[in-house]
mmCIF file of C-alpha atoms in Angstrom:
data_model
loop_
_atom_site.group_PDB
_atom_site.id
_atom_site.type_symbol
_atom_site.label_atom_id
_atom_site.label_comp_id
_atom_site.label_asym_id
_atom_site.label_seq_id
_atom_site.Cartn_x
_atom_site.Cartn_y
_atom_site.Cartn_z
ATOM 1 C CA MET A 26 0.648 -16.866 -10.833
ATOM 2 C CA ASP A 27 -3.538 -17.947 -10.794
ATOM 3 C CA ASP A 28 -5.820 -16.308 -9.126
ATOM 4 C CA LEU A 29 -5.853 -19.362 -6.050
ATOM 5 C CA SER A 30 -2.343 -18.553 -5.328
ATOM 6 C CA ILE A 31 -2.905 -14.812 -5.164
ATOM 7 C CA ALA A 32 -5.857 -15.299 -2.740
ATOM 8 C CA ASP A 33 -3.824 -17.724 -0.390
ATOM 9 C CA ARG A 34 -1.023 -15.381 -0.116
ATOM 10 C CA LEU A 35 -3.264 -12.336 0.313
ATOM 11 C CA GLU A 36 -5.205 -14.619 3.530
ATOM 12 C CA ASN A 37 -1.460 -15.792 4.828
ATOM 13 C CA LEU A 38 -0.337 -11.881 5.040
ATOM 14 C CA ASN A 39 -3.643 -11.329 6.876
ATOM 15 C CA ASP A 40 -2.745 -13.974 9.544
ATOM 16 C CA GLN A 41 0.511 -13.039 9.772
ATOM 17 C CA HIS A 42 -0.748 -9.665 10.315
ATOM 18 C CA GLN A 43 -3.142 -10.296 13.300
ATOM 19 C CA ARG A 44 -0.541 -12.495 15.125
ATOM 20 C CA HIS A 45 1.942 -9.613 15.076
ATOM 21 C CA LYS A 46 -1.114 -7.371 16.567
ATOM 22 C CA GLU A 47 -1.430 -9.910 19.428
ATOM 23 C CA GLU A 48 2.360 -10.257 19.807
ATOM 24 C CA LYS A 49 2.500 -5.983 20.347
ATOM 25 C CA LEU A 50 -0.090 -6.380 22.908
ATOM 26 C CA SER A 51 2.293 -8.631 25.326
ATOM 27 C CA ASN A 52 5.371 -6.810 24.719
ATOM 28 C CA ASN A 53 6.470 -4.616 26.781
ATOM 29 C CA THR A 54 9.400 -2.977 24.944
ATOM 30 C CA ASP A 55 7.193 -0.223 22.997
ATOM 31 C CA GLN A 56 9.234 3.035 22.719
ATOM 32 C CA THR A 57 7.784 6.211 21.058
ATOM 33 C CA LEU A 58 10.849 6.859 18.907
ATOM 34 C CA VAL A 59 9.666 10.214 17.454
ATOM 35 C CA SER A 60 7.424 12.731 18.936
ATOM 36 C CA MET A 61 5.812 15.822 16.749
ATOM 37 C CA HIS A 62 4.009 18.044 18.614
ATOM 38 C CA LYS A 63 2.213 21.057 16.417
ATOM 39 C CA ALA A 64 5.386 20.797 14.073
ATOM 40 C CA GLY A 65 5.643 23.059 10.848
ATOM 41 C CA VAL A 66 8.043 24.184 8.443
ATOM 42 C CA CYS A 67 8.054 27.653 6.511
ATOM 43 C CA LYS A 68 9.820 28.435 3.427
ATOM 44 C CA GLY A 69 9.438 32.105 2.425
ATOM 45 C CA LYS A 70 5.701 33.033 3.054
ATOM 46 C CA ARG A 71 4.632 29.866 2.456
ATOM 47 C CA TRP A 72 3.861 26.747 5.438
ATOM 48 C CA LEU A 73 4.988 23.372 3.830
ATOM 49 C CA VAL A 74 2.971 21.978 7.041
ATOM 50 C CA ARG A 75 1.665 23.329 9.657
ATOM 51 C CA ASP A 76 0.442 21.832 13.700
ATOM 52 C CA VAL A 77 1.089 18.149 12.608
ATOM 53 C CA ASP A 78 1.009 15.887 15.969
ATOM 54 C CA LEU A 79 2.297 12.292 15.398
ATOM 55 C CA ASN A 80 4.145 9.659 17.496
ATOM 56 C CA ILE A 81 6.199 6.979 15.714
ATOM 57 C CA GLU A 82 6.745 3.972 17.761
ATOM 58 C CA ARG A 83 8.553 1.277 17.932
ATOM 59 C CA GLY A 84 7.317 -1.963 16.249
ATOM 60 C CA GLU A 85 4.260 0.038 13.905
ATOM 61 C CA ILE A 86 3.676 1.012 10.078
ATOM 62 C CA VAL A 87 3.052 4.464 9.871
ATOM 63 C CA THR A 88 1.785 5.551 6.175
ATOM 64 C CA LEU A 89 1.609 8.840 5.228
ATOM 65 C CA ILE A 90 -0.573 9.761 2.512
ATOM 66 C CA GLY A 91 -1.972 12.703 0.233
ATOM 67 C CA PRO A 92 -1.897 14.477 -3.021
ATOM 68 C CA ASN A 93 1.551 16.104 -4.066
ATOM 69 C CA GLY A 94 2.824 19.029 -2.538
ATOM 70 C CA SER A 95 0.518 17.781 0.550
ATOM 71 C CA GLY A 96 3.422 17.847 3.255
ATOM 72 C CA LYS A 97 4.793 13.868 3.227
ATOM 73 C CA THR A 98 8.088 14.629 2.165
ATOM 74 C CA THR A 99 8.291 17.307 4.798
ATOM 75 C CA VAL A 100 6.897 15.452 7.486
ATOM 76 C CA THR A 101 9.846 12.541 6.767
ATOM 77 C CA ARG A 102 12.298 15.090 6.602
ATOM 78 C CA LEU A 103 11.159 16.358 10.154
ATOM 79 C CA ALA A 104 11.147 12.859 11.777
ATOM 80 C CA THR A 105 14.299 12.227 10.313
ATOM 81 C CA GLY A 106 15.835 15.693 11.243
ATOM 82 C CA VAL A 107 16.626 16.409 8.096
ATOM 83 C CA LEU A 108 14.424 19.579 8.969
ATOM 84 C CA LYS A 109 14.455 21.329 11.865
ATOM 85 C CA PRO A 110 10.604 22.816 12.643
ATOM 86 C CA THR A 111 9.697 26.192 12.299
ATOM 87 C CA SER A 112 7.174 25.999 14.768
ATOM 88 C CA GLY A 113 6.160 23.255 17.477
ATOM 89 C CA LYS A 114 8.657 20.535 18.294
ATOM 90 C CA VAL A 115 10.395 17.343 16.951
ATOM 91 C CA ALA A 116 11.866 14.994 19.516
ATOM 92 C CA ARG A 117 13.371 11.575 18.926
ATOM 93 C CA ILE A 118 15.311 8.984 21.218
ATOM 94 C CA ALA A 119 18.633 9.480 21.188
ATOM 95 C CA LYS A 120 21.209 7.780 18.812
ATOM 96 C CA LEU A 121 18.173 6.981 16.828
ATOM 97 C CA LYS A 122 19.429 4.815 13.627
ATOM 98 C CA ILE A 123 17.420 5.080 10.267
ATOM 99 C CA GLY A 124 17.576 3.521 7.714
ATOM 100 C CA HIS A 125 16.070 4.986 3.821
ATOM 101 C CA VAL A 126 14.433 3.687 0.542
ATOM 102 C CA PRO A 127 14.297 6.922 -1.164
ATOM 103 C CA GLN A 128 12.200 6.978 -4.124
ATOM 104 C CA ARG A 129 14.751 7.434 -6.101
ATOM 105 C CA LEU A 130 18.184 6.874 -6.373
ATOM 106 C CA ASN A 131 20.681 8.394 -8.702
ATOM 107 C CA ILE A 132 23.006 6.750 -10.231
ATOM 108 C CA GLY A 133 25.646 7.077 -12.843
ATOM 109 C CA TRP A 134 24.345 4.454 -15.003
ATOM 110 C CA ALA A 135 27.129 4.423 -17.379
ATOM 111 C CA LEU A 136 29.588 3.535 -14.565
ATOM 112 C CA PRO A 137 29.605 -0.543 -13.655
ATOM 113 C CA LEU A 138 28.292 -0.857 -10.039
ATOM 114 C CA ASN A 139 27.446 -4.420 -9.102
ATOM 115 C CA VAL A 140 25.188 -5.022 -5.731
ATOM 116 C CA ALA A 141 27.992 -5.856 -3.127
ATOM 117 C CA ARG A 142 29.662 -2.046 -4.220
ATOM 118 C CA LEU A 143 26.440 -0.717 -4.008
ATOM 119 C CA MET A 144 25.377 -2.076 -0.572
ATOM 120 C CA THR A 145 29.170 -0.664 0.820
ATOM 121 C CA LEU A 146 28.509 3.309 -0.888
ATOM 122 C CA THR A 147 28.073 4.958 2.312
ATOM 123 C CA GLY A 148 29.796 2.613 4.425
ATOM 124 C CA HIS A 149 31.773 -0.170 5.319
ATOM 125 C CA HIS A 150 30.419 -3.371 5.769
ATOM 126 C CA SER A 151 31.438 -6.947 6.026
ATOM 127 C CA ARG A 152 31.079 -9.394 3.537
ATOM 128 C CA ASN A 153 29.267 -11.372 5.649
ATOM 129 C CA ASP A 154 26.712 -8.804 6.796
ATOM 130 C CA ILE A 155 26.017 -8.288 2.898
ATOM 131 C CA ILE A 156 25.070 -11.438 2.367
ATOM 132 C CA LYS A 157 23.059 -11.835 5.235
ATOM 133 C CA GLN A 158 20.977 -8.780 4.447
ATOM 134 C CA LEU A 159 20.921 -9.678 0.903
ATOM 135 C CA GLU A 160 19.648 -13.512 2.178
ATOM 136 C CA GLN A 161 16.745 -11.467 4.624
ATOM 137 C CA VAL A 162 15.489 -9.724 1.138
ATOM 138 C CA GLY A 163 15.521 -12.604 -1.116
ATOM 139 C CA ALA A 164 18.536 -10.904 -3.087
ATOM 140 C CA SER A 165 21.533 -13.309 -2.200
ATOM 141 C CA HIS A 166 22.594 -14.910 -5.699
ATOM 142 C CA LEU A 167 22.457 -10.684 -7.087
ATOM 143 C CA MET A 168 25.350 -9.790 -5.158
ATOM 144 C CA HIS A 169 27.479 -9.656 -8.551
ATOM 145 C CA ALA A 170 25.074 -8.511 -10.680
ATOM 146 C CA ALA A 171 25.129 -5.286 -12.622
ATOM 147 C CA VAL A 172 22.900 -2.829 -10.165
ATOM 148 C CA GLN A 173 21.505 -1.248 -14.106
ATOM 149 C CA GLU A 174 20.508 -5.273 -14.923
ATOM 150 C CA LEU A 175 18.119 -5.414 -12.125
ATOM 151 C CA SER A 176 14.485 -5.761 -12.489
ATOM 152 C CA GLY A 177 12.745 -2.950 -10.438
ATOM 153 C CA GLY A 178 11.514 -5.829 -8.233
ATOM 154 C CA GLU A 179 15.367 -6.511 -7.289
ATOM 155 C CA PHE A 180 16.358 -3.044 -7.286
ATOM 156 C CA GLN A 181 13.861 -2.813 -4.773
ATOM 157 C CA ARG A 182 14.876 -5.532 -2.432
ATOM 158 C CA VAL A 183 18.750 -4.536 -3.042
ATOM 159 C CA LEU A 184 17.991 -0.969 -1.731
ATOM 160 C CA LEU A 185 15.856 -2.377 1.392
ATOM 161 C CA ALA A 186 18.844 -4.714 2.549
ATOM 162 C CA ARG A 187 20.668 -1.936 1.917
ATOM 163 C CA ALA A 188 18.885 0.301 4.455
ATOM 164 C CA MET A 189 18.462 -2.593 6.977
ATOM 165 C CA ILE A 190 21.962 -3.172 6.961
ATOM 166 C CA ARG A 191 22.823 -0.978 9.722
ATOM 167 C CA MET A 192 20.019 -2.288 11.743
ATOM 168 C CA PRO A 193 17.849 0.934 12.226
ATOM 169 C CA ASP A 194 15.680 1.544 14.761
ATOM 170 C CA LEU A 195 13.522 3.692 12.128
ATOM 171 C CA LEU A 196 12.918 2.803 8.887
ATOM 172 C CA VAL A 197 11.936 5.246 5.927
ATOM 173 C CA LEU A 198 10.360 4.122 2.666
ATOM 174 C CA ASP A 199 9.164 6.338 -0.042
ATOM 175 C CA GLU A 200 6.914 5.349 -2.493
ATOM 176 C CA PRO A 201 8.972 1.501 -2.245
ATOM 177 C CA VAL A 202 6.402 -0.916 -4.861
ATOM 178 C CA GLN A 203 6.160 2.178 -7.680
ATOM 179 C CA GLY A 204 6.840 0.868 -10.989
ATOM 180 C CA VAL A 205 6.523 -2.776 -10.338
ATOM 181 C CA ASP A 206 3.630 -4.801 -11.061
ATOM 182 C CA PHE A 207 1.036 -6.195 -8.883
ATOM 183 C CA ALA A 208 2.762 -9.658 -7.920
ATOM 184 C CA SER A 209 5.541 -8.020 -7.202
ATOM 185 C CA GLN A 210 3.800 -5.065 -5.335
ATOM 186 C CA LEU A 211 2.406 -7.749 -2.545
ATOM 187 C CA ALA A 212 5.889 -9.745 -2.405
ATOM 188 C CA LEU A 213 7.668 -6.977 -1.347
ATOM 189 C CA TYR A 214 4.651 -5.911 0.924
ATOM 190 C CA ARG A 215 5.217 -9.279 2.385
ATOM 191 C CA LEU A 216 8.455 -8.611 3.226
ATOM 192 C CA ILE A 217 8.708 -5.062 4.842
ATOM 193 C CA SER A 218 5.784 -6.723 6.913
ATOM 194 C CA ASP A 219 8.684 -9.436 7.535
ATOM 195 C CA ILE A 220 11.148 -6.791 8.164
ATOM 196 C CA ARG A 221 8.718 -5.478 10.927
ATOM 197 C CA ALA A 222 7.753 -8.705 12.664
ATOM 198 C CA ARG A 223 11.918 -9.940 12.494
ATOM 199 C CA THR A 224 13.473 -6.226 13.814
ATOM 200 C CA ASN A 225 10.855 -4.931 15.676
ATOM 201 C CA CYS A 226 11.767 -1.523 13.754
ATOM 202 C CA ALA A 227 9.008 0.866 13.276
ATOM 203 C CA ILE A 228 8.464 1.864 9.384
ATOM 204 C CA LEU A 229 7.093 5.259 8.086
ATOM 205 C CA LEU A 230 6.008 4.630 4.912
ATOM 206 C CA VAL A 231 5.372 7.634 2.289
ATOM 207 C CA SER A 232 2.200 6.853 -0.656
ATOM 208 C CA HIS A 233 1.763 9.000 -3.358
ATOM 209 C CA ASP A 234 -1.075 6.961 -4.500
ATOM 210 C CA LEU A 235 -4.345 8.050 -2.450
ATOM 211 C CA HIS A 236 -6.249 4.521 -2.988
ATOM 212 C CA VAL A 237 -3.281 1.924 -2.425
ATOM 213 C CA VAL A 238 -2.184 1.302 1.303
ATOM 214 C CA MET A 239 -1.100 -1.759 2.701
ATOM 215 C CA ALA A 240 -3.349 -3.724 5.089
ATOM 216 C CA GLU A 241 -0.108 -4.024 7.402
ATOM 217 C CA THR A 242 0.002 -0.754 8.386
ATOM 218 C CA ASP A 243 -1.079 0.391 12.046
ATOM 219 C CA ARG A 244 -2.260 3.972 11.600
ATOM 220 C CA VAL A 245 -2.820 5.521 7.942
ATOM 221 C CA VAL A 246 -2.359 9.445 8.237
ATOM 222 C CA CYS A 247 -3.565 11.855 5.615
ATOM 223 C CA LEU A 248 -2.052 15.259 5.044
ATOM 224 C CA ASN A 249 -3.055 17.831 2.938
ATOM 225 C CA GLY A 250 0.033 20.439 4.478
ATOM 226 C CA HIS A 251 -1.627 19.533 7.754
ATOM 227 C CA VAL A 252 -3.238 16.357 9.360
ATOM 228 C CA CYS A 253 -6.264 15.960 7.449
ATOM 229 C CA CYS A 254 -7.086 12.853 9.905
ATOM 230 C CA SER A 255 -5.714 9.183 10.223
ATOM 231 C CA GLY A 256 -7.310 6.024 11.383
ATOM 232 C CA SER A 257 -6.636 2.395 10.899
ATOM 233 C CA PRO A 258 -7.186 0.636 7.171
ATOM 234 C CA GLU A 259 -9.711 -1.721 9.164
ATOM 235 C CA HIS A 260 -12.089 1.727 8.802
ATOM 236 C CA VAL A 261 -11.449 3.328 6.035
ATOM 237 C CA ALA A 262 -13.844 2.859 3.131
ATOM 238 C CA GLY A 263 -13.070 0.212 -0.125
ATOM 239 C CA SER A 264 -13.034 1.313 -3.760
ATOM 240 C CA SER A 265 -15.634 -0.541 -5.358
ATOM 241 C CA GLU A 266 -13.839 -0.757 -8.404
ATOM 242 C CA TYR A 267 -10.341 -2.213 -6.615
ATOM 243 C CA LEU A 268 -12.505 -4.617 -5.081
ATOM 244 C CA GLU A 269 -14.090 -5.372 -8.343
ATOM 245 C CA LEU A 270 -10.933 -6.354 -10.107
ATOM 246 C CA PHE A 271 -9.308 -8.120 -7.499
ATOM 247 C CA GLY A 272 -11.889 -9.484 -5.017
ATOM 248 C CA GLU A 273 -12.567 -9.199 -1.029
ATOM 249 C CA GLN A 274 -9.515 -10.833 0.146
ATOM 250 C CA ALA A 275 -7.417 -8.796 -1.891
ATOM 251 C CA ARG A 276 -8.849 -5.913 1.237
ATOM 252 C CA GLN A 277 -7.002 -7.622 3.203
ATOM 253 C CA ARG A 278 -3.625 -6.978 2.173
ATOM 254 C CA LEU A 279 -4.086 -3.783 0.120
ATOM 255 C CA ALA A 280 -7.128 -1.373 1.881
ATOM 256 C CA ILE A 281 -8.192 1.552 -0.094
ATOM 257 C CA TYR A 282 -7.853 5.013 2.131
ATOM 258 C CA GLN A 283 -10.634 7.368 0.706
ATOM 259 C CA HIS A 284 -10.418 11.342 1.596
ATOM 260 C CA HIS A 285 -11.495 14.700 -0.387
ATOM 261 C CA HIS A 286 -9.457 17.390 0.490
ATOM 262 C CA ASP A 287 -12.778 19.725 -0.319
ATOM 263 C CA HIS A 288 -13.290 20.959 3.255
ATOM 264 C CA THR A 289 -11.582 24.413 5.051
ATOM 265 C CA HIS A 290 -9.438 23.447 7.762
ATOM 266 C CA ASP A 291 -11.345 25.364 10.733
ATOM 267 C CA SER A 292 -14.429 22.900 9.512
ATOM 268 C CA ALA A 293 -15.499 20.289 12.522
ATOM 269 C CA PRO A 294 -14.360 17.064 12.534
ATOM 270 C CA GLN A 295 -17.262 14.957 10.665
ATOM 271 C CA PRO A 296 -18.259 11.196 12.563
ATOM 272 C CA GLY A 297 -15.896 8.703 12.095
ATOM 273 C CA ASP A 298 -13.014 10.588 12.081
ATOM 274 C CA LYS A 299 -9.451 10.022 13.687
ATOM 275 C CA HIS A 300 -6.724 12.774 14.181
ATOM 276 C CA VAL A 301 -3.204 11.721 15.512
ATOM 277 C CA ARG A 302 -3.011 11.489 18.921
#
């Protein structure tokens, strides 16, 4: 893929995101799917996260970032109901349907398993539904392929189709582009954006990389045992090294979120900091 084609794709993706924002302003179906108020989880004598205030609205993409052990996985488990809060409250709409793409999926690679069978491991789905979801992610040709033979990008597409087959209200993605090349990252991010635009589901995306966040994100939430700060990627400073490598247009597709964790928890907010509502 040459530089021009990448630049064109980035520009098209940014235009698509802007159209989604304009459509969302006139959409009267906005709905809070998950609401956390001073939520915290304590294991033994250690707080994994504490005093988390976070709303997840239908049709928005929220990205959680932070260093290892900062509480990203804990917050997603609070949001989905896997964990109950030790303190505070977590509320979800009734009959909330959740789709999940894990960071790792433990599969017995010695066992024969094709994509169609993988799609039905956790529930019965018709052949037509399976084909439809695979088509939506550009993977219908892989239906009978052995899972062990899929590339990293192909496997992620299949996992997205598997998560979306139940038509979830909330899609949780844990490091969806880990281990794939840059071109495949762009394609997967575009696919995630298309899923949001097509279904109006909320997306909670977890990143273990402090430096790369998809530009379609409506809010970036930085965690370090608590909510340090949050804001839209448009308000987040870019990395000079990243801009030098990929150019200014790449910033429109992958925003850089820089945050230093050298503050104390009781320090006053700095100018420009935004906190989760």
